Coordinates of C-alpha atoms in Angstrom, one line a residue:
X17 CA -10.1 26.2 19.1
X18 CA -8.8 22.8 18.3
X19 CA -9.1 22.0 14.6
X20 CA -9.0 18.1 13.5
X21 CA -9.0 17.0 9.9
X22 CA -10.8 13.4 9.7
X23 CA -8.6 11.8 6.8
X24 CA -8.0 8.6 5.0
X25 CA -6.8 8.4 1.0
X26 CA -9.3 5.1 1.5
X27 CA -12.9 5.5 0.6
X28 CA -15.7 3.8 2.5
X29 CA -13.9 3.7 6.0
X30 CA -16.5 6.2 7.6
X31 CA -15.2 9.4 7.6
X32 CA -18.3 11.5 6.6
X33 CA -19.9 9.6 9.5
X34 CA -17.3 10.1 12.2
X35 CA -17.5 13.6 11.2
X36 CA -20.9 14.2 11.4
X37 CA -21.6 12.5 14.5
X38 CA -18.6 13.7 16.4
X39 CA -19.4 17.0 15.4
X40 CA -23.5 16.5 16.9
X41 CA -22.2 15.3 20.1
X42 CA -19.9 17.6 20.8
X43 CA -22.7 20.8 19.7
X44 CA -25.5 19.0 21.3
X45 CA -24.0 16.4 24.6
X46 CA -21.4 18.9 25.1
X47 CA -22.8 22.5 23.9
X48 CA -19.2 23.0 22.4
X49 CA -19.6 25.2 19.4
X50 CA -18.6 23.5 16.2
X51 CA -17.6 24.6 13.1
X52 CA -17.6 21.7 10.6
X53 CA -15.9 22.1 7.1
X54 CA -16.9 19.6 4.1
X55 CA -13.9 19.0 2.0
X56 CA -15.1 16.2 0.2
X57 CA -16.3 16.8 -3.6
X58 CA -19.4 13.9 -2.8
X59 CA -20.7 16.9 -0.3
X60 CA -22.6 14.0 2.0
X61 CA -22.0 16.4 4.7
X62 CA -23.1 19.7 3.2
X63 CA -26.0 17.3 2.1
X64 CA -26.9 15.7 5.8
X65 CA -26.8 19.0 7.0
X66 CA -29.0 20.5 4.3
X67 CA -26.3 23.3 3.6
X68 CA -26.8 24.9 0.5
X69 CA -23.4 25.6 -1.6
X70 CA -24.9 28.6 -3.1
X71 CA -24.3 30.5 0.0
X72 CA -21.0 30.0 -0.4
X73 CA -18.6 27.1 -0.3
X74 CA -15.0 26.2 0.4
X75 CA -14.4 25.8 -2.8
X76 CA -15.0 29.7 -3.4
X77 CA -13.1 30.3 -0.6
X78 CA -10.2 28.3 -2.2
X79 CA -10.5 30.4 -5.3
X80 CA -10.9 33.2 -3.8
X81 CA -8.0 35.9 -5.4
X82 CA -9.1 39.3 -3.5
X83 CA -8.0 40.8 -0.1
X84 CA -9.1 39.4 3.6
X85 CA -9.5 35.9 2.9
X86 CA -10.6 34.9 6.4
X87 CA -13.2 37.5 6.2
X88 CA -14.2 36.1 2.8
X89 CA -14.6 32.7 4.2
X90 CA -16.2 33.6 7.8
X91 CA -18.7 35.2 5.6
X92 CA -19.4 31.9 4.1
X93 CA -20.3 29.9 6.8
X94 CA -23.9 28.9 7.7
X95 CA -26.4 27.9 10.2
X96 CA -27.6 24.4 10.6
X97 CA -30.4 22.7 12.8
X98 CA -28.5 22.1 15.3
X99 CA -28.2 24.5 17.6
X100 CA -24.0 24.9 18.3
X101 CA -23.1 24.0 14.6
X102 CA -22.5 25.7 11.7
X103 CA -21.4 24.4 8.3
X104 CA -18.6 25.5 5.9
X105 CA -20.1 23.9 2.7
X106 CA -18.6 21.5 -0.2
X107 CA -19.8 21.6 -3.4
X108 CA -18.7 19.5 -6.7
X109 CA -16.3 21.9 -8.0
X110 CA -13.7 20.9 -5.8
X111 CA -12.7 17.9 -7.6
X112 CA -11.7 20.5 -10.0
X113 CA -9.1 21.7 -7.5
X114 CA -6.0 19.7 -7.4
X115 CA -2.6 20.3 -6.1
X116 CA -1.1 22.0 -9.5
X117 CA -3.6 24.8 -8.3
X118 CA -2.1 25.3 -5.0
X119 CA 1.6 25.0 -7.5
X120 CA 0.2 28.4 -9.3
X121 CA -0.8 30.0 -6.6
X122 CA -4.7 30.0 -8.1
X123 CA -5.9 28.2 -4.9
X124 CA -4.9 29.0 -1.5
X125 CA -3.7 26.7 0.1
X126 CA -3.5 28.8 3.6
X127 CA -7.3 30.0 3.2
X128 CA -8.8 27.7 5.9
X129 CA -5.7 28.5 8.5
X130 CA -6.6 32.6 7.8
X131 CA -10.3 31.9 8.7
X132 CA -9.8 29.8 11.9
X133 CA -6.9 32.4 13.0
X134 CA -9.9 34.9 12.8
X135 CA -12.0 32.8 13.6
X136 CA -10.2 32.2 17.3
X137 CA -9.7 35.9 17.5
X138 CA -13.2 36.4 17.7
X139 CA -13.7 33.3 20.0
X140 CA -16.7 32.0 17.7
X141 CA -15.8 28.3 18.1
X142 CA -14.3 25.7 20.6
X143 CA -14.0 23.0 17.7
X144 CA -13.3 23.1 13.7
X145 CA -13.8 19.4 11.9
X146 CA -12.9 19.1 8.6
X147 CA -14.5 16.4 6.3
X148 CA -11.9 15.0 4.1
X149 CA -12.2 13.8 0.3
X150 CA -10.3 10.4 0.0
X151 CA -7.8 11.8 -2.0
X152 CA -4.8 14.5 -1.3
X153 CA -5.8 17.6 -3.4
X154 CA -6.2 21.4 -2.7
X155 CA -9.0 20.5 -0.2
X156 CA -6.5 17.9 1.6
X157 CA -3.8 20.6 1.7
X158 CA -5.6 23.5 3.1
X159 CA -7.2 21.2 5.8
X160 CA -3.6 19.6 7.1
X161 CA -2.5 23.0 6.5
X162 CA -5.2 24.4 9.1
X163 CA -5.2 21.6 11.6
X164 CA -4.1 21.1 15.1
X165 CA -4.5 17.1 14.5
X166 CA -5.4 14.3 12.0
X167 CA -8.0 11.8 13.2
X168 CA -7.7 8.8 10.8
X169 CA -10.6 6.3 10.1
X170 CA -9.8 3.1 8.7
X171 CA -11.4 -0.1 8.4
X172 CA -9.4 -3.2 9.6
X173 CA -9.2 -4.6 5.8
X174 CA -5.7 -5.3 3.8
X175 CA -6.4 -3.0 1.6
X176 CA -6.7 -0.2 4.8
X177 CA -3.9 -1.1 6.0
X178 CA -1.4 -1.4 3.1
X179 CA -2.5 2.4 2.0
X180 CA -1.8 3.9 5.3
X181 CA 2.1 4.2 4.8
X182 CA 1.6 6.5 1.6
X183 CA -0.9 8.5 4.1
X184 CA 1.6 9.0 6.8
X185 CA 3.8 10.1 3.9
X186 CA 1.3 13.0 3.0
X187 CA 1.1 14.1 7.0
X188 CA 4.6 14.0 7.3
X189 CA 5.0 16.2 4.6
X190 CA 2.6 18.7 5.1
X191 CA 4.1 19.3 8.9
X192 CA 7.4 21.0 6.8
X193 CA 4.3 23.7 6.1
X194 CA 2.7 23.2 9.6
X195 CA 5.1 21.9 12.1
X196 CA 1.8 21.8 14.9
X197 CA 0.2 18.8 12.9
X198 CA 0.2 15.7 14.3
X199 CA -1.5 12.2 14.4
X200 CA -4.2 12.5 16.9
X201 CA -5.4 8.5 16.7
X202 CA -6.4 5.3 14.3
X203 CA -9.9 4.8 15.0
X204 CA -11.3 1.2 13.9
X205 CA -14.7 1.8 12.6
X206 CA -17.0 -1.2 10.9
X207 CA -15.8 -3.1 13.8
X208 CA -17.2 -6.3 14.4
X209 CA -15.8 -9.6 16.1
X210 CA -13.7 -11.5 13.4
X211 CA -10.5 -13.1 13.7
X212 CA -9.4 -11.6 10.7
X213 CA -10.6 -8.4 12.2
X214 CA -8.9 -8.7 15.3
X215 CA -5.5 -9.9 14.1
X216 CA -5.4 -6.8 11.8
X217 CA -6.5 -4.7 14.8
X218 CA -3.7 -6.2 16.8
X219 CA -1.4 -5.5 13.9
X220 CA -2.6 -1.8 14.1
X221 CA -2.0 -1.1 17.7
X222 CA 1.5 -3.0 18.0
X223 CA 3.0 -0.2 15.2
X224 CA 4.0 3.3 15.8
X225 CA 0.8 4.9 15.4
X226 CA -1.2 6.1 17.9
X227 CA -4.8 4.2 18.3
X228 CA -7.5 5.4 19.8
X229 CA -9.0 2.6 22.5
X230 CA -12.9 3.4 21.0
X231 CA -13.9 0.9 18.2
X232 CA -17.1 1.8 15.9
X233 CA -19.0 -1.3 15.8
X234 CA -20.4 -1.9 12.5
X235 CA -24.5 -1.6 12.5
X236 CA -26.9 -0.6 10.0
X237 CA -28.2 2.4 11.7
X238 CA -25.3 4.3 10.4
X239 CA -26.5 3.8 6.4
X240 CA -30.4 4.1 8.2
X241 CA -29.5 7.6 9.2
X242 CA -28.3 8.7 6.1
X243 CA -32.1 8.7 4.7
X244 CA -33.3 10.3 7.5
X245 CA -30.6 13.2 8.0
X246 CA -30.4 12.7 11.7
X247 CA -27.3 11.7 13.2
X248 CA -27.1 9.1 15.6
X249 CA -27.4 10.3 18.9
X250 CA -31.0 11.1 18.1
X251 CA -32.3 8.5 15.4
X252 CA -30.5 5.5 17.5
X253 CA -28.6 6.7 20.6
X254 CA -28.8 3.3 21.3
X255 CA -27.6 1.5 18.7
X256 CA -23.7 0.0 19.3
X257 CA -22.3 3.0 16.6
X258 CA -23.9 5.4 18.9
X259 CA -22.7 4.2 21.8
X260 CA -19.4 4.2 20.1
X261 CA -19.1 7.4 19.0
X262 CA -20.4 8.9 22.2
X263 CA -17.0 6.9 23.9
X264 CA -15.0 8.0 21.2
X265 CA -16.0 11.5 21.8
X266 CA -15.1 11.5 25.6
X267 CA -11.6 10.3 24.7
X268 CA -11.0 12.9 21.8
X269 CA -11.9 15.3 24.7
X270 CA -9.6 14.2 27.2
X271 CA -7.0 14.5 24.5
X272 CA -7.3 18.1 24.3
X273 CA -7.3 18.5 28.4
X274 CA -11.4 19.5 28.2
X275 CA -13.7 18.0 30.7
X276 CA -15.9 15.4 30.0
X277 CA -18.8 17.1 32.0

């Protein structure tokens, strides 16, 4: 099971939308089974998905103080309408949970890496996506603690691009606790054709970092589906976003060596 956190300390770059359209492509195009994780305190996933936090939430499952964690938090998980994805539910209480918990030992940290080890034991899923808050907190920590790779949104802006060297400074710490984390990709998203746009894009791809090749053009489908809960492959497969995330999904497959069928 491949496990990607989709992280940026930047708010309003799109990660709640890569993450929930990634993850409906891969269940529905691609009949992968897909276990996707809200980490975010807003709880747009949970939301989009209609999940209800009362059934449980990672937030309990960070709390949780008793024996067999990963059975806890397995436990926790639930159904959505989509057939091939299930939801591990946010709720607000985990804006409560910052890194001094993790210090104390009153949040596990390791919670989310216990469940997927079980989790691939009993070969329940092919793909774990974890929605990121825009901040680095308890949620943050478990989820780079747990994951294979980091997929990082970001909007081609000043402001993006300034705050991505104190983000690298987070990964790169975190892989002294999981030395299997790396940078899967950049991926542009509110793309659309600017100068500006492009020079910062060019900027982007002539550093270090690894960029993906799939831009998400910027279109208002992507706030439409919002109301409507639907992600885009089936309210606007053919809107450009759509489009886009469909490519971006073939090359995040061929990352991992898995056919694009």
């Amino acid at each position: 099971m491949r496990t990607s956190a989709i992280l940026n300390l930047k708010g309003g770059v799109a990660k709640t939308s890569t993450a929930v359209n990634v993850a409906a492509i891969l269940a529905s195009d691609y009949k992968q089974r897909v276990l996707l994780v809200d980490a975010d305190s807003q709880c747009n996933t949970t939301e989009f998905f209609g999940g209800d936090p009362e059934i449980g939430s990672l937030a309990d499952v960070l709390r949780w103080q008793g024996d067999n964690i990963a059975q806890y938090a397995r436990d926790r998980i639930q159904t959505t309408k989509l057939a091939n994805l299930d939801l591990l539910a946010g709720d607000d209480s985990l804006m409560d949970l910052d890194l001094t918990k993790v210090e104390t030992q009153s949040v596990q940290a390791t919670c989310l890496r216990d469940m997927i080890h079980l989790l691939e034991q009993q070969d329940r899923y092919d793909f774990c996506l974890v929605d990121c808050p825009p901040a680095f907190n308890a949620a943050s920590a478990a989820a780079l603690t747990a994951a294979d790779d980091v997929i990082i949104p970001i909007k081609l802006d000043a402001f993006s691009l300034r705050g991505m060297t104190n983000l690298l400074r987070q990964i790169y710490n975190m892989q002294q606790i999981n030395p299997k984390l790396r940078v899967a990709g950049c991926m542009p998203t509110m793309w659309y054709k600017s100068p500006k746009l492009q020079e910062a894009e060019a900027t982007l791809r002539a550093s270090s970092l690894p960029v993906y090749q799939t831009r998400i053009r910027r279109t208002d489908k992507v706030d439409d589906m919002t109301f409507e809960q639907e992600p885009l492959r089936t309210y606007s497969p053919r809107s450009a976003a759509a489009v886009d995330y469909r490519r971006f999904v073939r090359e995040y497959l061929a990352q991992g060596g898995v056919s694009n069928g």
